[in-house]
XYZ file of N, CA and C in Angstrom:
696
model
N 22.571 3.906 -2.897
C 22.712 2.494 -3.213
C 21.787 2.157 -4.371
N 22.315 1.484 -5.382
C 21.498 1.142 -6.529
C 20.668 -0.116 -6.246
N 19.803 -0.465 -7.213
C 18.871 -1.574 -7.006
C 19.604 -2.903 -6.825
N 20.658 -3.103 -7.598
C 21.409 -4.358 -7.494
C 22.031 -4.496 -6.100
N 22.599 -3.404 -5.595
C 23.191 -3.435 -4.263
C 22.122 -3.631 -3.196
N 20.973 -3.033 -3.404
C 19.876 -3.191 -2.451
C 19.439 -4.654 -2.369
N 19.339 -5.303 -3.511
C 18.969 -6.713 -3.534
C 20.029 -7.570 -2.844
N 21.288 -7.238 -3.081
C 22.367 -7.993 -2.444
C 22.339 -7.821 -0.924
N 22.091 -6.603 -0.474
C 22.042 -6.376 0.967
C 20.939 -7.201 1.604
N 19.813 -7.319 0.931
C 18.729 -8.143 1.456
C 19.193 -9.588 1.618
N 19.975 -10.063 0.646
C 20.508 -11.421 0.746
C 21.483 -11.544 1.905
N 22.352 -10.539 2.077
C 23.303 -10.560 3.197
C 22.559 -10.679 4.524
N 21.496 -9.896 4.656
C 20.735 -9.887 5.910
C 20.034 -11.229 6.141
N 19.584 -11.856 5.046
C 18.958 -13.166 5.177
C 19.972 -14.201 5.665
N 21.182 -14.155 5.103
C 22.243 -15.069 5.535
C 22.592 -14.806 6.999
N 22.702 -13.551 7.356
C 23.020 -13.196 8.738
C 21.978 -13.756 9.698
N 20.719 -13.639 9.339
C 19.648 -14.130 10.208
C 19.731 -15.640 10.385
N 19.976 -16.353 9.312
C 20.081 -17.807 9.388
C 21.239 -18.215 10.294
N 22.368 -17.556 10.142
C 23.537 -17.890 10.958
C 23.303 -17.571 12.431
N 22.620 -16.467 12.686
C 22.356 -16.086 14.070
C 21.366 -17.037 14.740
N 20.465 -17.587 13.952
C 19.446 -18.475 14.511
C 19.967 -19.898 14.714
N 21.089 -20.222 14.067
C 21.622 -21.586 14.164
C 23.116 -21.581 14.485
N 23.524 -20.921 15.548
C 24.955 -20.753 15.810
C 25.711 -22.055 16.042
N 25.093 -23.021 16.705
C 25.818 -24.244 17.050
C 26.006 -25.170 15.850
N 25.299 -24.891 14.751
C 25.367 -25.776 13.593
C 26.535 -25.475 12.665
N 27.212 -24.360 12.857
C 28.254 -24.001 11.897
C 29.525 -23.448 12.532
N 29.517 -23.093 13.800
C 30.636 -22.367 14.398
C 31.897 -23.229 14.537
N 32.887 -22.835 13.769
C 34.257 -23.329 13.924
C 35.134 -22.088 13.959
N 36.380 -22.228 14.313
C 37.241 -21.050 14.422
C 37.334 -20.288 13.097
N 37.630 -20.959 11.978
C 37.708 -20.210 10.711
C 36.374 -19.577 10.312
N 35.275 -20.333 10.490
C 33.962 -19.814 10.105
C 33.564 -18.629 10.981
N 33.845 -18.721 12.270
C 33.516 -17.626 13.182
C 34.282 -16.364 12.815
N 35.544 -16.499 12.481
C 36.364 -15.352 12.094
C 35.834 -14.719 10.800
N 35.516 -15.544 9.826
C 35.006 -15.034 8.559
C 33.641 -14.384 8.742
N 32.795 -15.032 9.538
C 31.456 -14.486 9.768
C 31.536 -13.142 10.486
N 32.488 -12.977 11.406
C 32.654 -11.706 12.108
C 32.980 -10.588 11.125
N 33.857 -10.859 10.165
C 34.182 -9.866 9.144
C 32.967 -9.578 8.268
N 32.205 -10.603 7.978
C 30.980 -10.461 7.188
C 29.999 -9.520 7.881
N 29.835 -9.686 9.180
C 28.951 -8.805 9.944
C 29.444 -7.357 9.929
N 30.746 -7.177 10.039
C 31.316 -5.829 10.011
C 31.021 -5.144 8.687
N 31.073 -5.894 7.606
C 30.765 -5.324 6.293
C 29.309 -4.884 6.220
N 28.415 -5.702 6.759
C 26.996 -5.331 6.766
C 26.786 -4.052 7.566
N 27.422 -3.949 8.714
C 27.298 -2.748 9.546
C 27.829 -1.528 8.808
N 28.925 -1.691 8.086
C 29.506 -0.587 7.321
C 28.523 -0.111 6.247
N 27.908 -1.048 5.556
C 26.944 -0.696 4.510
C 25.742 0.024 5.113
N 25.197 -0.519 6.199
C 24.011 0.078 6.813
C 24.293 1.467 7.373
N 25.481 1.654 7.950
C 25.858 2.975 8.462
C 25.931 3.986 7.330
N 26.516 3.577 6.213
C 26.591 4.462 5.052
C 25.223 4.845 4.533
N 24.307 3.902 4.525
C 22.950 4.181 4.050
C 22.225 5.148 4.975
N 22.403 4.977 6.284
C 21.761 5.894 7.241
C 22.275 7.318 7.052
N 23.585 7.453 6.827
C 24.154 8.784 6.623
C 23.625 9.427 5.349
N 23.478 8.619 4.300
C 22.929 9.139 3.055
C 21.509 9.645 3.267
N 20.706 8.853 3.976
C 19.315 9.230 4.204
C 19.218 10.509 5.023
N 20.038 10.625 6.067
C 20.022 11.826 6.900
C 20.433 13.048 6.098
N 21.427 12.883 5.220
C 21.886 14.014 4.412
C 20.774 14.491 3.480
N 20.080 13.543 2.830
C 19.030 13.901 1.882
C 17.844 14.550 2.585
N 17.348 13.903 3.663
C 16.183 14.453 4.355
C 16.521 15.767 5.048
N 17.745 15.875 5.577
C 18.155 17.110 6.232
C 18.207 18.277 5.274
N 18.721 18.035 4.065
C 18.817 19.102 3.062
C 17.424 19.560 2.639
N 16.517 18.615 2.417
C 15.161 18.970 1.999
C 14.425 19.719 3.102
N 14.592 19.283 4.341
C 13.932 19.940 5.468
C 14.421 21.371 5.639
N 15.742 21.565 5.562
C 16.315 22.903 5.712
C 15.810 23.832 4.613
N 15.725 23.316 3.402
C 15.234 24.122 2.280
C 13.803 24.572 2.518
N 12.933 23.655 2.946
C 11.527 23.990 3.177
C 11.355 24.958 4.342
N 12.117 24.739 5.408
C 12.004 25.622 6.571
C 12.466 27.038 6.237
N 13.542 27.148 5.487
C 14.053 28.470 5.135
C 13.092 29.192 4.209
N 12.483 28.461 3.289
C 11.535 29.103 2.382
C 10.331 29.634 3.149
N 9.864 28.888 4.132
C 8.736 29.353 4.935
C 9.093 30.631 5.689
N 10.276 30.628 6.307
C 10.712 31.819 7.045
C 10.892 33.004 6.104
N 11.456 32.749 4.923
C 11.654 33.822 3.942
C 10.324 34.383 3.479
N 9.365 33.515 3.196
C 8.054 33.966 2.726
C 7.369 34.848 3.772
N 7.431 34.421 5.028
C 6.786 35.195 6.088
C 7.419 36.573 6.245
N 8.744 36.623 6.254
C 9.442 37.902 6.426
C 9.254 38.809 5.218
N 9.346 38.227 4.017
C 9.189 39.026 2.804
C 7.792 39.637 2.731
N 6.795 38.875 3.136
C 5.424 39.390 3.091
C 5.255 40.562 4.042
N 5.839 40.457 5.239
C 5.748 41.545 6.217
C 6.406 42.816 5.676
N 7.622 42.673 5.134
C 8.344 43.830 4.601
C 7.604 44.405 3.398
N 7.112 43.540 2.525
C 6.406 44.004 1.326
C 5.159 44.791 1.695
N 4.410 44.300 2.673
C 3.185 45.011 3.063
C 3.496 46.359 3.722
N 4.637 46.442 4.383
C 5.046 47.734 4.946
C 5.348 48.718 3.819
N 6.004 48.241 2.766
C 6.291 49.102 1.607
C 4.985 49.505 0.924
N 4.034 48.567 0.814
C 2.742 48.872 0.207
C 2.018 49.954 1.013
N 2.044 49.814 2.328
C 1.389 50.825 3.177
C 2.040 52.191 2.978
N 3.360 52.204 2.923
C 4.092 53.458 2.679
C 3.707 54.025 1.322
N 3.609 53.162 0.312
C 3.296 53.622 -1.042
C 1.910 54.252 -1.094
N 0.930 53.634 -0.475
C -0.424 54.182 -0.486
C -0.495 55.487 0.299
N 0.226 55.559 1.402
C 0.234 56.790 2.189
C 0.828 57.946 1.394
N 1.720 57.610 0.466
C 2.379 58.638 -0.343
C 1.839 58.683 -1.772
N 0.670 58.100 -1.979
C -0.020 58.129 -3.282
C 0.887 57.672 -4.423
N 1.453 56.502 -4.218
C 2.360 55.940 -5.219
C 1.932 54.500 -5.521
N 0.828 54.338 -6.264
C 0.315 52.990 -6.543
C 1.277 52.141 -7.372
N 2.092 52.752 -8.213
C 3.042 51.984 -9.017
C 4.065 51.278 -8.128
N 4.504 51.963 -7.080
C 5.426 51.350 -6.131
C 4.762 50.174 -5.441
N 3.505 50.349 -5.044
C 2.782 49.268 -4.364
C 2.665 48.040 -5.261
N 2.393 48.267 -6.540
C 2.222 47.151 -7.468
C 3.493 46.308 -7.609
N 4.643 46.940 -7.455
C 5.906 46.228 -7.640
C 6.144 45.154 -6.578
N 5.614 45.381 -5.392
C 5.928 44.454 -4.290
C 4.697 43.823 -3.644
N 3.507 44.164 -4.128
C 2.283 43.695 -3.491
C 1.932 42.286 -3.968
N 2.675 41.298 -3.453
C 2.411 39.899 -3.789
C 1.710 39.232 -2.614
N 0.812 38.317 -2.926
C 0.198 37.517 -1.862
C 1.260 36.618 -1.243
N 1.053 36.238 0.002
C 2.044 35.387 0.658
C 2.171 34.033 -0.039
N 1.090 33.606 -0.698
C 1.144 32.328 -1.419
C 2.147 32.378 -2.573
N 2.362 33.575 -3.122
C 3.349 33.726 -4.193
C 4.743 33.433 -3.650
N 5.052 33.979 -2.491
C 6.355 33.739 -1.872
C 6.519 32.271 -1.474
N 5.402 31.652 -1.122
C 5.463 30.272 -0.636
C 5.544 29.231 -1.748
N 4.959 29.543 -2.919
C 4.763 28.481 -3.911
C 5.372 28.728 -5.290
N 5.741 29.937 -5.602
C 6.252 30.172 -6.955
C 7.647 29.574 -7.121
N 8.125 29.545 -8.337
C 9.406 28.923 -8.634
C 10.531 29.593 -7.847
N 11.538 28.805 -7.428
C 12.635 29.357 -6.627
C 13.294 30.582 -7.242
N 13.485 30.578 -8.557
C 14.134 31.726 -9.196
C 13.283 32.982 -9.072
N 11.965 32.810 -9.112
C 11.086 33.967 -8.940
C 11.101 34.450 -7.501
N 11.165 33.526 -6.563
C 11.269 33.921 -5.150
C 12.497 34.793 -4.955
N 13.607 34.384 -5.507
C 14.847 35.160 -5.382
C 14.708 36.511 -6.072
N 14.109 36.517 -7.263
C 13.950 37.781 -8.002
C 13.064 38.759 -7.249
N 11.911 38.288 -6.774
C 10.989 39.164 -6.042
C 11.631 39.673 -4.754
N 12.353 38.789 -4.060
C 12.970 39.186 -2.794
C 14.084 40.189 -3.016
N 14.909 39.967 -4.018
C 15.989 40.909 -4.317
C 15.428 42.287 -4.679
N 14.349 42.302 -5.472
C 13.718 43.576 -5.835
C 13.159 44.270 -4.600
N 12.520 43.490 -3.722
C 11.954 44.057 -2.500
C 13.043 44.637 -1.610
N 14.134 43.924 -1.455
C 15.236 44.400 -0.615
C 15.822 45.683 -1.182
N 15.973 45.733 -2.499
C 16.526 46.938 -3.128
C 15.620 48.147 -2.897
N 14.318 47.946 -3.073
C 13.369 49.046 -2.874
C 13.340 49.474 -1.411
N 13.250 48.499 -0.508
C 13.166 48.817 0.918
C 14.431 49.510 1.404
N 15.592 49.094 0.892
C 16.854 49.710 1.298
C 16.922 51.158 0.826
N 16.462 51.399 -0.397
C 16.471 52.761 -0.950
C 15.545 53.685 -0.173
N 14.373 53.173 0.204
C 13.372 53.998 0.879
C 13.490 53.994 2.395
N 14.434 53.220 2.920
C 14.531 53.037 4.368
C 14.594 54.342 5.162
N 15.359 55.351 4.707
C 15.399 56.600 5.484
C 14.030 57.248 5.660
N 13.126 57.028 4.679
C 11.796 57.638 4.740
C 10.748 56.705 5.329
N 11.167 55.457 5.658
C 10.185 54.463 6.104
C 10.396 54.040 7.549
N 11.004 54.906 8.333
C 11.304 54.528 9.716
C 10.047 54.253 10.533
N 8.899 54.772 10.096
C 7.644 54.517 10.799
C 6.995 53.209 10.341
N 7.574 52.566 9.329
C 6.970 51.366 8.744
C 7.806 50.093 9.007
N 9.099 50.177 8.744
C 10.002 49.043 8.990
C 11.341 49.574 9.499
N 12.157 48.678 9.999
C 13.477 49.056 10.503
C 14.559 48.471 9.606
N 15.767 48.954 9.791
C 16.904 48.404 9.049
C 17.110 46.939 9.396
N 16.761 46.584 10.646
C 16.887 45.195 11.067
C 15.967 44.274 10.287
N 14.780 44.764 9.930
C 13.856 43.958 9.134
C 14.446 43.647 7.765
N 15.042 44.639 7.155
C 15.630 44.461 5.826
C 16.853 43.546 5.906
N 17.667 43.734 6.934
C 18.850 42.889 7.109
C 18.456 41.431 7.334
N 17.411 41.238 8.134
C 16.940 39.879 8.396
C 16.448 39.217 7.111
N 15.765 39.994 6.278
C 15.290 39.464 5.007
C 16.456 39.112 4.086
N 17.484 39.937 4.087
C 18.671 39.666 3.278
C 19.355 38.378 3.721
N 19.459 38.190 5.013
C 20.080 36.973 5.542
C 19.275 35.725 5.179
N 17.958 35.841 5.254
C 17.106 34.709 4.897
C 17.229 34.380 3.409
N 17.356 35.415 2.586
C 17.533 35.186 1.151
C 18.843 34.462 0.876
N 19.901 34.863 1.552
C 21.199 34.203 1.369
C 21.141 32.749 1.827
N 20.466 32.528 2.954
C 20.335 31.159 3.459
C 19.493 30.311 2.510
N 18.413 30.899 1.994
C 17.543 30.178 1.063
C 18.296 29.835 -0.225
N 19.079 30.765 -0.718
C 19.854 30.523 -1.935
C 20.842 29.382 -1.728
N 21.490 29.381 -0.572
C 22.433 28.302 -0.270
C 21.725 26.955 -0.156
N 20.536 26.952 0.443
C 19.793 25.705 0.628
C 19.190 25.171 -0.658
N 19.093 26.033 -1.679
C 18.554 25.568 -2.948
C 19.431 24.490 -3.568
N 20.745 24.629 -3.386
C 21.659 23.663 -3.995
C 22.011 22.524 -3.046
N 21.570 22.614 -1.791
C 21.905 21.574 -0.818
C 21.368 20.200 -1.220
N 20.080 20.070 -1.646
C 19.609 18.742 -2.066
C 20.399 18.189 -3.243
N 20.800 19.065 -4.177
C 21.596 18.598 -5.309
C 22.958 18.105 -4.841
N 23.562 18.857 -3.929
C 24.853 18.412 -3.390
C 24.708 17.091 -2.644
N 23.601 16.975 -1.905
C 23.363 15.730 -1.179
C 23.198 14.559 -2.143
N 22.526 14.804 -3.272
C 22.359 13.750 -4.277
C 23.706 13.351 -4.868
N 24.578 14.344 -5.088
C 25.913 14.043 -5.611
C 26.706 13.208 -4.612
N 26.624 13.578 -3.327
C 27.305 12.803 -2.295
C 26.748 11.375 -2.234
N 25.457 11.264 -2.456
C 24.837 9.943 -2.407
C 25.367 9.067 -3.540
N 25.491 9.642 -4.734
C 26.031 8.871 -5.848
C 27.472 8.443 -5.585
N 28.254 9.363 -5.024
C 29.642 9.031 -4.712
C 29.722 7.923 -3.659
N 28.838 8.028 -2.657
C 28.835 7.016 -1.602
C 28.424 5.652 -2.157
N 27.455 5.668 -3.091
C 27.019 4.420 -3.702
C 28.169 3.755 -4.445
N 28.954 4.564 -5.128
C 30.097 4.020 -5.860
C 31.154 3.471 -4.909
N 31.377 4.185 -3.802
C 32.399 3.732 -2.850
C 31.973 2.449 -2.139
N 30.660 2.219 -2.054
C 30.162 1.009 -1.408
C 30.489 -0.237 -2.229
N 30.787 -0.041 -3.509
C 31.048 -1.186 -4.381
C 32.184 -2.053 -3.827
N 33.213 -1.401 -3.284
C 34.340 -2.157 -2.726
C 33.904 -2.990 -1.532
N 33.023 -2.440 -0.704
C 32.536 -3.185 0.457
C 31.691 -4.370 0.024
N 30.861 -4.167 -1.002
C 30.058 -5.279 -1.503
C 30.959 -6.375 -2.073
N 31.996 -5.970 -2.767
C 32.925 -6.957 -3.325
C 33.590 -7.760 -2.211
N 33.997 -7.080 -1.147
C 34.613 -7.765 -0.017
C 33.619 -8.720 0.642
N 32.378 -8.262 0.788
C 31.349 -9.090 1.424
C 31.084 -10.345 0.607
N 31.041 -10.194 -0.710
C 30.849 -11.358 -1.574
C 31.986 -12.360 -1.391
N 33.204 -11.846 -1.257
C 34.347 -12.730 -1.050
C 34.250 -13.487 0.262
N 33.776 -12.817 1.300
C 33.610 -13.479 2.589
C 32.532 -14.556 2.532
N 31.476 -14.285 1.773
C 30.428 -15.288 1.625
C 30.929 -16.499 0.847
N 31.777 -16.266 -0.122
C 32.367 -17.399 -0.850
C 33.171 -18.285 0.111
N 33.871 -17.639 1.030
C 34.633 -18.405 2.022
C 33.689 -19.190 2.937
N 32.592 -18.557 3.348
C 31.617 -19.268 4.181
C 31.011 -20.436 3.415
N 30.780 -20.257 2.105
C 30.262 -21.361 1.301
C 31.172 -22.581 1.423
N 32.468 -22.348 1.363
C 33.433 -23.446 1.450
C 33.453 -24.062 2.849
N 33.451 -23.185 3.848
C 33.540 -23.684 5.225
C 32.276 -24.414 5.659
N 31.135 -24.011 5.111
C 29.877 -24.625 5.521
C 29.599 -25.949 4.817
N 30.406 -26.293 3.826
C 30.198 -27.563 3.142
C 30.262 -28.749 4.102
N 31.063 -28.623 5.128
C 31.193 -29.722 6.086
C 29.927 -29.930 6.909
N 28.979 -28.989 6.794
C 27.726 -29.095 7.546
C 26.550 -29.400 6.621
N 26.837 -29.865 5.411
C 25.764 -30.038 4.433
C 24.774 -31.137 4.804
N 25.108 -31.948 5.790
C 24.174 -32.987 6.226
C 23.192 -32.478 7.274
N 23.322 -31.220 7.649
C 22.443 -30.638 8.661
C 21.340 -29.816 7.996
N 20.164 -29.717 8.643
C 19.078 -28.881 8.096
C 19.520 -27.437 7.899
N 20.440 -26.968 8.738
C 20.928 -25.590 8.638
C 21.474 -25.294 7.243
N 22.181 -26.238 6.654
C 22.853 -25.980 5.379
C 21.844 -25.687 4.269
N 20.744 -26.417 4.265
C 19.725 -26.181 3.249
C 19.115 -24.783 3.395
N 18.880 -24.377 4.641
C 18.327 -23.040 4.886
C 19.338 -21.971 4.480
N 20.604 -22.238 4.773
C 21.665 -21.290 4.403
C 21.731 -21.121 2.890
N 21.690 -22.230 2.140
C 21.762 -22.140 0.695
C 20.560 -21.383 0.137
N 19.416 -21.543 0.775
C 18.225 -20.812 0.341
C 18.399 -19.314 0.577
N 19.017 -18.983 1.714
C 19.250 -17.567 2.030
C 20.255 -16.934 1.078
N 21.112 -17.770 0.471
C 22.149 -17.270 -0.437
C 21.603 -17.007 -1.829
N 20.336 -16.639 -1.891
C 19.711 -16.275 -3.155
C 19.324 -14.806 -3.107
N 19.532 -14.126 -4.213
C 19.157 -12.723 -4.308
C 17.757 -12.637 -4.874
N 16.894 -11.887 -4.234
C 15.548 -11.670 -4.737
C 15.516 -10.320 -5.440
N 15.224 -10.350 -6.714
C 15.205 -9.123 -7.503
C 13.768 -8.745 -7.820
N 13.399 -7.498 -7.519
C 12.055 -7.011 -7.826
C 12.061 -6.389 -9.212
N 11.123 -6.810 -10.033
C 11.051 -6.273 -11.390
C 9.590 -6.163 -11.789
N 9.162 -4.929 -12.105
C 7.796 -4.728 -12.560
C 6.745 -5.090 -11.531
N 7.102 -4.935 -10.237
C 6.144 -5.204 -9.179
C 6.083 -6.662 -8.779
N 6.761 -7.538 -9.523
C 6.769 -8.958 -9.173
C 8.169 -9.359 -8.774
N 8.282 -10.364 -7.944
C 9.594 -10.791 -7.506
C 10.029 -12.025 -8.266
N 11.317 -12.076 -8.540
C 11.880 -13.246 -9.206
C 13.136 -13.635 -8.469
N 13.302 -14.916 -8.193
C 14.492 -15.363 -7.481
C 15.622 -15.601 -8.466
N 16.735 -15.019 -8.159
C 17.907 -15.211 -8.985
C 18.946 -15.909 -8.132
N 19.247 -17.113 -8.451
C 20.183 -17.888 -7.638
C 21.589 -17.349 -7.795
N 22.263 -17.137 -6.672
C 23.644 -16.713 -6.709
C 24.478 -17.834 -7.307
N 25.363 -17.506 -8.202
C 26.202 -18.510 -8.856
C 26.977 -19.298 -7.802
N 26.921 -20.595 -7.931
C 27.620 -21.440 -6.982
C 29.121 -21.183 -7.067
N 29.700 -20.790 -5.941
C 31.132 -20.544 -5.902
C 31.906 -21.827 -5.609
N 31.253 -22.771 -4.954
C 31.886 -24.039 -4.608
C 30.987 -25.161 -5.081
N 31.490 -26.025 -5.885
C 30.684 -27.124 -6.366
C 30.458 -28.139 -5.254
N 29.269 -28.724 -5.248
C 28.959 -29.740 -4.262
C 29.815 -30.980 -4.545
N 30.252 -31.684 -3.525
C 31.010 -32.903 -3.749
C 30.166 -33.934 -4.480
N 30.793 -34.671 -5.373
C 30.079 -35.706 -6.090
C 30.763 -37.034 -5.831
N 29.971 -38.076 -5.843
C 30.548 -39.389 -5.614
C 31.155 -39.911 -6.908
N 32.259 -40.612 -6.787
C 32.950 -41.162 -7.960
C 32.877 -42.668 -7.889
N 32.341 -43.268 -8.931
C 32.218 -44.721 -8.953
C 33.573 -45.344 -9.274
N 33.899 -46.363 -8.513
C 35.145 -47.073 -8.766
C 34.932 -48.093 -9.869
N 35.940 -48.238 -10.693
C 35.875 -49.229 -11.772
C 36.007 -50.638 -11.192
């Protein structure tokens, strides 16, 4: 949801609160029907926002959890290869995979994939001679974690794309909600002599945040107030 839509939703919620707090001051059959549709639109918007938030946080959480699991497994396998290399007097082999666990945890994603792929290739090649150090299951588990991590790398981006699409699709709901409010503006004119009407008109203002300060932007009047006409 963009900033303009966020500001509008705040206005919708303010109107909803005023109507809920003063039900006897405005309820007629047409107004009740229109207000019910208005509430449904708000629920639709809020449900969409919750789904967007869950998608974004879920993708980020999965990515972080998989990276942690990958780092732990890669470090275990790498140290087994290092031990094998030293036992066989092959320091060059040890140097290729002897990374601190912090490297697996914090380096750039592309490097994590590169180091892990190299480690898997080396461990797979040496596996017949390393049965006392690691098992085929260890290497397979590392391969699976790498595949999962690679898939999760693009999950936040996909979630962001879905969020943009959802924001665009919400435009139709906002347009419908605005139309319902215009209808309420007309129906509530008959209550303009009540204190409720003044509070309602105040709620029908969008508050826009800009540069840390708030500025009230009055929603364009959809229905002109009745004016008295002097007789000649």
